Amino acid sequence: LALADVKRYTLQLRQREAHFRQLAHTDPLTGLANRAAFTAALEFAIADPDRHLALLFIDLDDFKTVNDQLGHAAGDDLLVAVAGRLKTCIRGEDTVARLGGDEFAILLEAAPSQQVAVRVAGRILEAMRPPFPLQGRHVQVGASVGVTVSQATEVDAVLREADVAMYTAKAHGKGRFELAASSA
């Protein structure tokens, strides 16, 4: 093989490797970080002894109704639109991810306080208020948000705190946020 062929082949391999690495860490539907990438970011944040982080766990309210009434393609379109709105609620250093189904999570780093996390939760709820245009209709979908400003040292514990807070928000009427017991 000529040197030029080897260089071209090496470049193609590097490009494929970068593409596969991106696929492994990106939700294919929304383009957000996926669960694996989010977990890695959370592990990294927790490992920092000077860390100050908050986690918001977001679940769409009545998402199943959209899938049942308009079909899964409309549900996918809604998830993409929600991802776009969530991105408008965060700062550049924050991580937003789709964990699966209609569950999203946001990792706030860089010394967030409970007040910062609550402000972001409020922005999320506000961003969800306008109806979503889907298949020529305007669909109203809310979100329930669990917020934790955690001192836990394990990923599962932090996620569990925010998840429990999110289910508390759903139990108290949906379309709202709740602070985790450890954050209150």
PDB file of C-alpha atoms in Angstrom:
ATOM      1  CA  LEU A   1       0.000   0.000   0.000  1.00  0.00           C
ATOM      2  CA  ALA A   2       1.103   3.516  -0.741  1.00  0.00           C
ATOM      3  CA  LEU A   3       1.621   5.957   2.113  1.00  0.00           C
ATOM      4  CA  ALA A   4      -1.354   8.022   0.907  1.00  0.00           C
ATOM      5  CA  ASP A   5      -3.586   4.915   1.072  1.00  0.00           C
ATOM      6  CA  VAL A   6      -2.435   4.137   4.613  1.00  0.00           C
ATOM      7  CA  LYS A   7      -3.137   7.713   5.718  1.00  0.00           C
ATOM      8  CA  ARG A   8      -6.591   7.677   4.129  1.00  0.00           C
ATOM      9  CA  TYR A   9      -7.376   4.286   5.706  1.00  0.00           C
ATOM     10  CA  THR A  10      -6.167   5.513   9.127  1.00  0.00           C
ATOM     11  CA  LEU A  11      -8.307   8.638   8.828  1.00  0.00           C
ATOM     12  CA  GLN A  12     -11.357   6.540   7.925  1.00  0.00           C
ATOM     13  CA  LEU A  13     -10.764   4.289  10.943  1.00  0.00           C
ATOM     14  CA  ARG A  14     -10.504   7.288  13.266  1.00  0.00           C
ATOM     15  CA  GLN A  15     -13.671   8.803  11.839  1.00  0.00           C
ATOM     16  CA  ARG A  16     -15.556   5.515  12.287  1.00  0.00           C
ATOM     17  CA  GLU A  17     -14.235   5.170  15.835  1.00  0.00           C
ATOM     18  CA  ALA A  18     -15.399   8.700  16.688  1.00  0.00           C
ATOM     19  CA  HIS A  19     -18.785   7.980  15.112  1.00  0.00           C
ATOM     20  CA  PHE A  20     -19.243   4.759  17.116  1.00  0.00           C
ATOM     21  CA  ARG A  21     -18.103   6.473  20.318  1.00  0.00           C
ATOM     22  CA  GLN A  22     -20.722   9.183  19.738  1.00  0.00           C
ATOM     23  CA  LEU A  23     -23.414   6.565  19.062  1.00  0.00           C
ATOM     24  CA  ALA A  24     -22.542   4.780  22.296  1.00  0.00           C
ATOM     25  CA  HIS A  25     -23.136   7.961  24.331  1.00  0.00           C
ATOM     26  CA  THR A  26     -25.999   9.634  22.463  1.00  0.00           C
ATOM     27  CA  ASP A  27     -29.713   8.966  22.465  1.00  0.00           C
ATOM     28  CA  PRO A  28     -30.439   8.284  18.788  1.00  0.00           C
ATOM     29  CA  LEU A  29     -33.885   9.904  18.847  1.00  0.00           C
ATOM     30  CA  THR A  30     -33.204  13.198  20.634  1.00  0.00           C
ATOM     31  CA  GLY A  31     -29.463  13.648  20.206  1.00  0.00           C
ATOM     32  CA  LEU A  32     -29.144  14.157  23.966  1.00  0.00           C
ATOM     33  CA  ALA A  33     -26.748  12.232  26.149  1.00  0.00           C
ATOM     34  CA  ASN A  34     -28.010   8.713  26.857  1.00  0.00           C
ATOM     35  CA  ARG A  35     -28.156   6.888  30.195  1.00  0.00           C
ATOM     36  CA  ALA A  36     -24.573   5.601  29.884  1.00  0.00           C
ATOM     37  CA  ALA A  37     -23.165   9.058  29.153  1.00  0.00           C
ATOM     38  CA  PHE A  38     -25.245  10.634  31.915  1.00  0.00           C
ATOM     39  CA  THR A  39     -24.147   8.020  34.432  1.00  0.00           C
ATOM     40  CA  ALA A  40     -20.506   8.627  33.483  1.00  0.00           C
ATOM     41  CA  ALA A  41     -20.942  12.400  33.910  1.00  0.00           C
ATOM     42  CA  LEU A  42     -22.608  11.879  37.281  1.00  0.00           C
ATOM     43  CA  GLU A  43     -19.855   9.478  38.417  1.00  0.00           C
ATOM     44  CA  PHE A  44     -17.242  12.053  37.441  1.00  0.00           C
ATOM     45  CA  ALA A  45     -19.076  14.832  39.295  1.00  0.00           C
ATOM     46  CA  ILE A  46     -19.507  12.711  42.410  1.00  0.00           C
ATOM     47  CA  ALA A  47     -15.810  11.778  42.415  1.00  0.00           C
ATOM     48  CA  ASP A  48     -14.837  15.440  42.832  1.00  0.00           C
ATOM     49  CA  PRO A  49     -14.460  16.059  46.590  1.00  0.00           C
ATOM     50  CA  ASP A  50     -15.255  19.760  46.104  1.00  0.00           C
ATOM     51  CA  ARG A  51     -18.370  18.984  44.089  1.00  0.00           C
ATOM     52  CA  HIS A  52     -21.596  20.858  44.326  1.00  0.00           C
ATOM     53  CA  LEU A  53     -24.177  19.247  42.130  1.00  0.00           C
ATOM     54  CA  ALA A  54     -27.885  18.997  41.709  1.00  0.00           C
ATOM     55  CA  LEU A  55     -29.871  16.477  39.752  1.00  0.00           C
ATOM     56  CA  LEU A  56     -33.308  16.946  38.237  1.00  0.00           C
ATOM     57  CA  PHE A  57     -35.299  13.870  37.221  1.00  0.00           C
ATOM     58  CA  ILE A  58     -38.059  14.669  34.709  1.00  0.00           C
ATOM     59  CA  ASP A  59     -40.951  12.469  33.652  1.00  0.00           C
ATOM     60  CA  LEU A  60     -43.589  13.572  31.171  1.00  0.00           C
ATOM     61  CA  ASP A  61     -47.137  13.540  32.488  1.00  0.00           C
ATOM     62  CA  ASP A  62     -49.597  11.377  30.546  1.00  0.00           C
ATOM     63  CA  PHE A  63     -47.129  10.602  27.742  1.00  0.00           C
ATOM     64  CA  LYS A  64     -48.836   7.239  27.163  1.00  0.00           C
ATOM     65  CA  THR A  65     -51.971   9.114  26.094  1.00  0.00           C
ATOM     66  CA  VAL A  66     -50.063  10.758  23.232  1.00  0.00           C
ATOM     67  CA  ASN A  67     -48.767   7.401  22.024  1.00  0.00           C
ATOM     68  CA  ASP A  68     -52.218   5.796  22.376  1.00  0.00           C
ATOM     69  CA  GLN A  69     -54.144   8.588  20.646  1.00  0.00           C
ATOM     70  CA  LEU A  70     -51.681   9.845  18.027  1.00  0.00           C
ATOM     71  CA  GLY A  71     -49.294   6.923  17.585  1.00  0.00           C
ATOM     72  CA  HIS A  72     -45.671   6.272  18.384  1.00  0.00           C
ATOM     73  CA  ALA A  73     -44.343   8.507  15.607  1.00  0.00           C
ATOM     74  CA  ALA A  74     -46.095  11.472  17.238  1.00  0.00           C
ATOM     75  CA  GLY A  75     -44.730  10.342  20.599  1.00  0.00           C
ATOM     76  CA  ASP A  76     -41.230  10.352  19.129  1.00  0.00           C
ATOM     77  CA  ASP A  77     -41.801  13.836  17.692  1.00  0.00           C
ATOM     78  CA  LEU A  78     -42.920  14.981  21.136  1.00  0.00           C
ATOM     79  CA  LEU A  79     -39.786  13.566  22.792  1.00  0.00           C
ATOM     80  CA  VAL A  80     -37.606  15.443  20.297  1.00  0.00           C
ATOM     81  CA  ALA A  81     -39.527  18.670  20.961  1.00  0.00           C
ATOM     82  CA  VAL A  82     -39.255  18.184  24.730  1.00  0.00           C
ATOM     83  CA  ALA A  83     -35.492  17.643  24.383  1.00  0.00           C
ATOM     84  CA  GLY A  84     -35.254  20.942  22.524  1.00  0.00           C
ATOM     85  CA  ARG A  85     -37.166  22.783  25.238  1.00  0.00           C
ATOM     86  CA  LEU A  86     -35.087  21.206  28.009  1.00  0.00           C
ATOM     87  CA  LYS A  87     -31.888  22.392  26.338  1.00  0.00           C
ATOM     88  CA  THR A  88     -33.165  25.969  26.588  1.00  0.00           C
ATOM     89  CA  CYS A  89     -33.467  25.605  30.383  1.00  0.00           C
ATOM     90  CA  ILE A  90     -29.846  24.790  31.169  1.00  0.00           C
ATOM     91  CA  ARG A  91     -26.444  26.414  31.186  1.00  0.00           C
ATOM     92  CA  GLY A  92     -23.645  25.319  28.856  1.00  0.00           C
ATOM     93  CA  GLU A  93     -21.831  23.315  31.532  1.00  0.00           C
ATOM     94  CA  ASP A  94     -24.925  21.301  32.505  1.00  0.00           C
ATOM     95  CA  THR A  95     -25.810  17.877  31.108  1.00  0.00           C
ATOM     96  CA  VAL A  96     -29.269  16.963  29.866  1.00  0.00           C
ATOM     97  CA  ALA A  97     -30.019  13.351  28.982  1.00  0.00           C
ATOM     98  CA  ARG A  98     -32.830  11.102  27.925  1.00  0.00           C
ATOM     99  CA  LEU A  99     -32.654   8.128  30.240  1.00  0.00           C
ATOM    100  CA  GLY A 100     -35.261   6.143  28.330  1.00  0.00           C
ATOM    101  CA  GLY A 101     -38.921   6.298  27.402  1.00  0.00           C
ATOM    102  CA  ASP A 102     -40.227   9.675  28.543  1.00  0.00           C
ATOM    103  CA  GLU A 103     -37.677  10.104  31.346  1.00  0.00           C
ATOM    104  CA  PHE A 104     -35.061  12.823  31.215  1.00  0.00           C
ATOM    105  CA  ALA A 105     -32.430  13.977  33.684  1.00  0.00           C
ATOM    106  CA  ILE A 106     -30.375  17.116  34.103  1.00  0.00           C
ATOM    107  CA  LEU A 107     -27.085  17.320  35.980  1.00  0.00           C
ATOM    108  CA  LEU A 108     -26.312  20.803  37.269  1.00  0.00           C
ATOM    109  CA  GLU A 109     -22.665  21.298  38.180  1.00  0.00           C
ATOM    110  CA  ALA A 110     -20.508  24.302  39.015  1.00  0.00           C
ATOM    111  CA  ALA A 111     -21.661  25.026  42.567  1.00  0.00           C
ATOM    112  CA  PRO A 112     -25.437  24.892  42.165  1.00  0.00           C
ATOM    113  CA  SER A 113     -27.411  25.725  45.238  1.00  0.00           C
ATOM    114  CA  GLN A 114     -30.885  24.548  46.029  1.00  0.00           C
ATOM    115  CA  GLN A 115     -32.124  27.922  44.741  1.00  0.00           C
ATOM    116  CA  VAL A 116     -30.411  27.383  41.366  1.00  0.00           C
ATOM    117  CA  ALA A 117     -31.902  23.886  41.069  1.00  0.00           C
ATOM    118  CA  VAL A 118     -35.366  25.204  41.962  1.00  0.00           C
ATOM    119  CA  ARG A 119     -35.035  27.984  39.355  1.00  0.00           C
ATOM    120  CA  VAL A 120     -34.122  25.429  36.678  1.00  0.00           C
ATOM    121  CA  ALA A 121     -37.072  23.230  37.710  1.00  0.00           C
ATOM    122  CA  GLY A 122     -39.336  26.270  37.382  1.00  0.00           C
ATOM    123  CA  ARG A 123     -37.925  27.026  33.915  1.00  0.00           C
ATOM    124  CA  ILE A 124     -38.610  23.433  32.871  1.00  0.00           C
ATOM    125  CA  LEU A 125     -42.225  23.618  34.002  1.00  0.00           C
ATOM    126  CA  GLU A 126     -42.626  26.973  32.250  1.00  0.00           C
ATOM    127  CA  ALA A 127     -41.051  25.594  29.046  1.00  0.00           C
ATOM    128  CA  MET A 128     -43.573  22.755  29.054  1.00  0.00           C
ATOM    129  CA  ARG A 129     -46.641  25.061  29.324  1.00  0.00           C
ATOM    130  CA  PRO A 130     -47.035  26.016  25.654  1.00  0.00           C
ATOM    131  CA  PRO A 131     -48.734  23.280  23.645  1.00  0.00           C
ATOM    132  CA  PHE A 132     -46.635  21.130  21.328  1.00  0.00           C
ATOM    133  CA  PRO A 133     -47.639  21.113  17.661  1.00  0.00           C
ATOM    134  CA  LEU A 134     -48.053  17.459  16.640  1.00  0.00           C
ATOM    135  CA  GLN A 135     -49.710  16.201  13.483  1.00  0.00           C
ATOM    136  CA  GLY A 136     -51.688  19.396  12.947  1.00  0.00           C
ATOM    137  CA  ARG A 137     -52.872  19.463  16.557  1.00  0.00           C
ATOM    138  CA  HIS A 138     -51.734  21.302  19.647  1.00  0.00           C
ATOM    139  CA  VAL A 139     -50.991  18.832  22.424  1.00  0.00           C
ATOM    140  CA  GLN A 140     -50.610  19.858  26.046  1.00  0.00           C
ATOM    141  CA  VAL A 141     -48.104  17.762  27.987  1.00  0.00           C
ATOM    142  CA  GLY A 142     -46.736  18.595  31.395  1.00  0.00           C
ATOM    143  CA  ALA A 143     -43.825  17.253  33.381  1.00  0.00           C
ATOM    144  CA  SER A 144     -43.161  16.197  36.931  1.00  0.00           C
ATOM    145  CA  VAL A 145     -39.697  17.024  38.240  1.00  0.00           C
ATOM    146  CA  GLY A 146     -37.783  15.607  41.163  1.00  0.00           C
ATOM    147  CA  VAL A 147     -34.914  17.745  42.444  1.00  0.00           C
ATOM    148  CA  THR A 148     -32.024  16.760  44.661  1.00  0.00           C
ATOM    149  CA  VAL A 149     -29.030  18.752  45.810  1.00  0.00           C
ATOM    150  CA  SER A 150     -27.312  15.627  46.968  1.00  0.00           C
ATOM    151  CA  GLN A 151     -24.325  14.823  49.100  1.00  0.00           C
ATOM    152  CA  ALA A 152     -24.635  11.113  48.260  1.00  0.00           C
ATOM    153  CA  THR A 153     -21.473   9.431  47.046  1.00  0.00           C
ATOM    154  CA  GLU A 154     -23.060   6.795  44.815  1.00  0.00           C
ATOM    155  CA  VAL A 155     -24.730   7.325  41.444  1.00  0.00           C
ATOM    156  CA  ASP A 156     -27.667   5.065  42.269  1.00  0.00           C
ATOM    157  CA  ALA A 157     -28.344   6.935  45.518  1.00  0.00           C
ATOM    158  CA  VAL A 158     -28.419  10.338  43.786  1.00  0.00           C
ATOM    159  CA  LEU A 159     -30.678   9.044  41.016  1.00  0.00           C
ATOM    160  CA  ARG A 160     -32.957   7.358  43.560  1.00  0.00           C
ATOM    161  CA  GLU A 161     -33.322  10.603  45.575  1.00  0.00           C
ATOM    162  CA  ALA A 162     -34.379  12.544  42.472  1.00  0.00           C
ATOM    163  CA  ASP A 163     -36.613   9.715  41.229  1.00  0.00           C
ATOM    164  CA  VAL A 164     -38.480   9.492  44.548  1.00  0.00           C
ATOM    165  CA  ALA A 165     -38.948  13.279  44.517  1.00  0.00           C
ATOM    166  CA  MET A 166     -40.333  13.065  40.959  1.00  0.00           C
ATOM    167  CA  TYR A 167     -42.874  10.421  42.001  1.00  0.00           C
ATOM    168  CA  THR A 168     -43.831  12.623  44.942  1.00  0.00           C
ATOM    169  CA  ALA A 169     -44.487  15.456  42.466  1.00  0.00           C
ATOM    170  CA  LYS A 170     -46.708  13.136  40.418  1.00  0.00           C
ATOM    171  CA  ALA A 171     -48.571  12.050  43.552  1.00  0.00           C
ATOM    172  CA  HIS A 172     -49.195  15.704  44.470  1.00  0.00           C
ATOM    173  CA  GLY A 173     -50.893  16.501  41.187  1.00  0.00           C
ATOM    174  CA  LYS A 174     -48.338  16.379  38.352  1.00  0.00           C
ATOM    175  CA  GLY A 175     -47.008  19.391  36.450  1.00  0.00           C
ATOM    176  CA  ARG A 176     -44.883  20.407  39.414  1.00  0.00           C
ATOM    177  CA  PHE A 177     -41.535  19.810  41.089  1.00  0.00           C
ATOM    178  CA  GLU A 178     -40.636  18.437  44.481  1.00  0.00           C
ATOM    179  CA  LEU A 179     -37.401  18.555  46.434  1.00  0.00           C
ATOM    180  CA  ALA A 180     -35.920  15.299  47.643  1.00  0.00           C
ATOM    181  CA  ALA A 181     -36.201  14.801  51.393  1.00  0.00           C
ATOM    182  CA  SER A 182     -32.408  15.098  51.671  1.00  0.00           C
ATOM    183  CA  SER A 183     -32.552  18.505  49.928  1.00  0.00           C
ATOM    184  CA  ALA A 184     -35.464  20.026  51.817  1.00  0.00           C
TER     185      ALA A 184
END
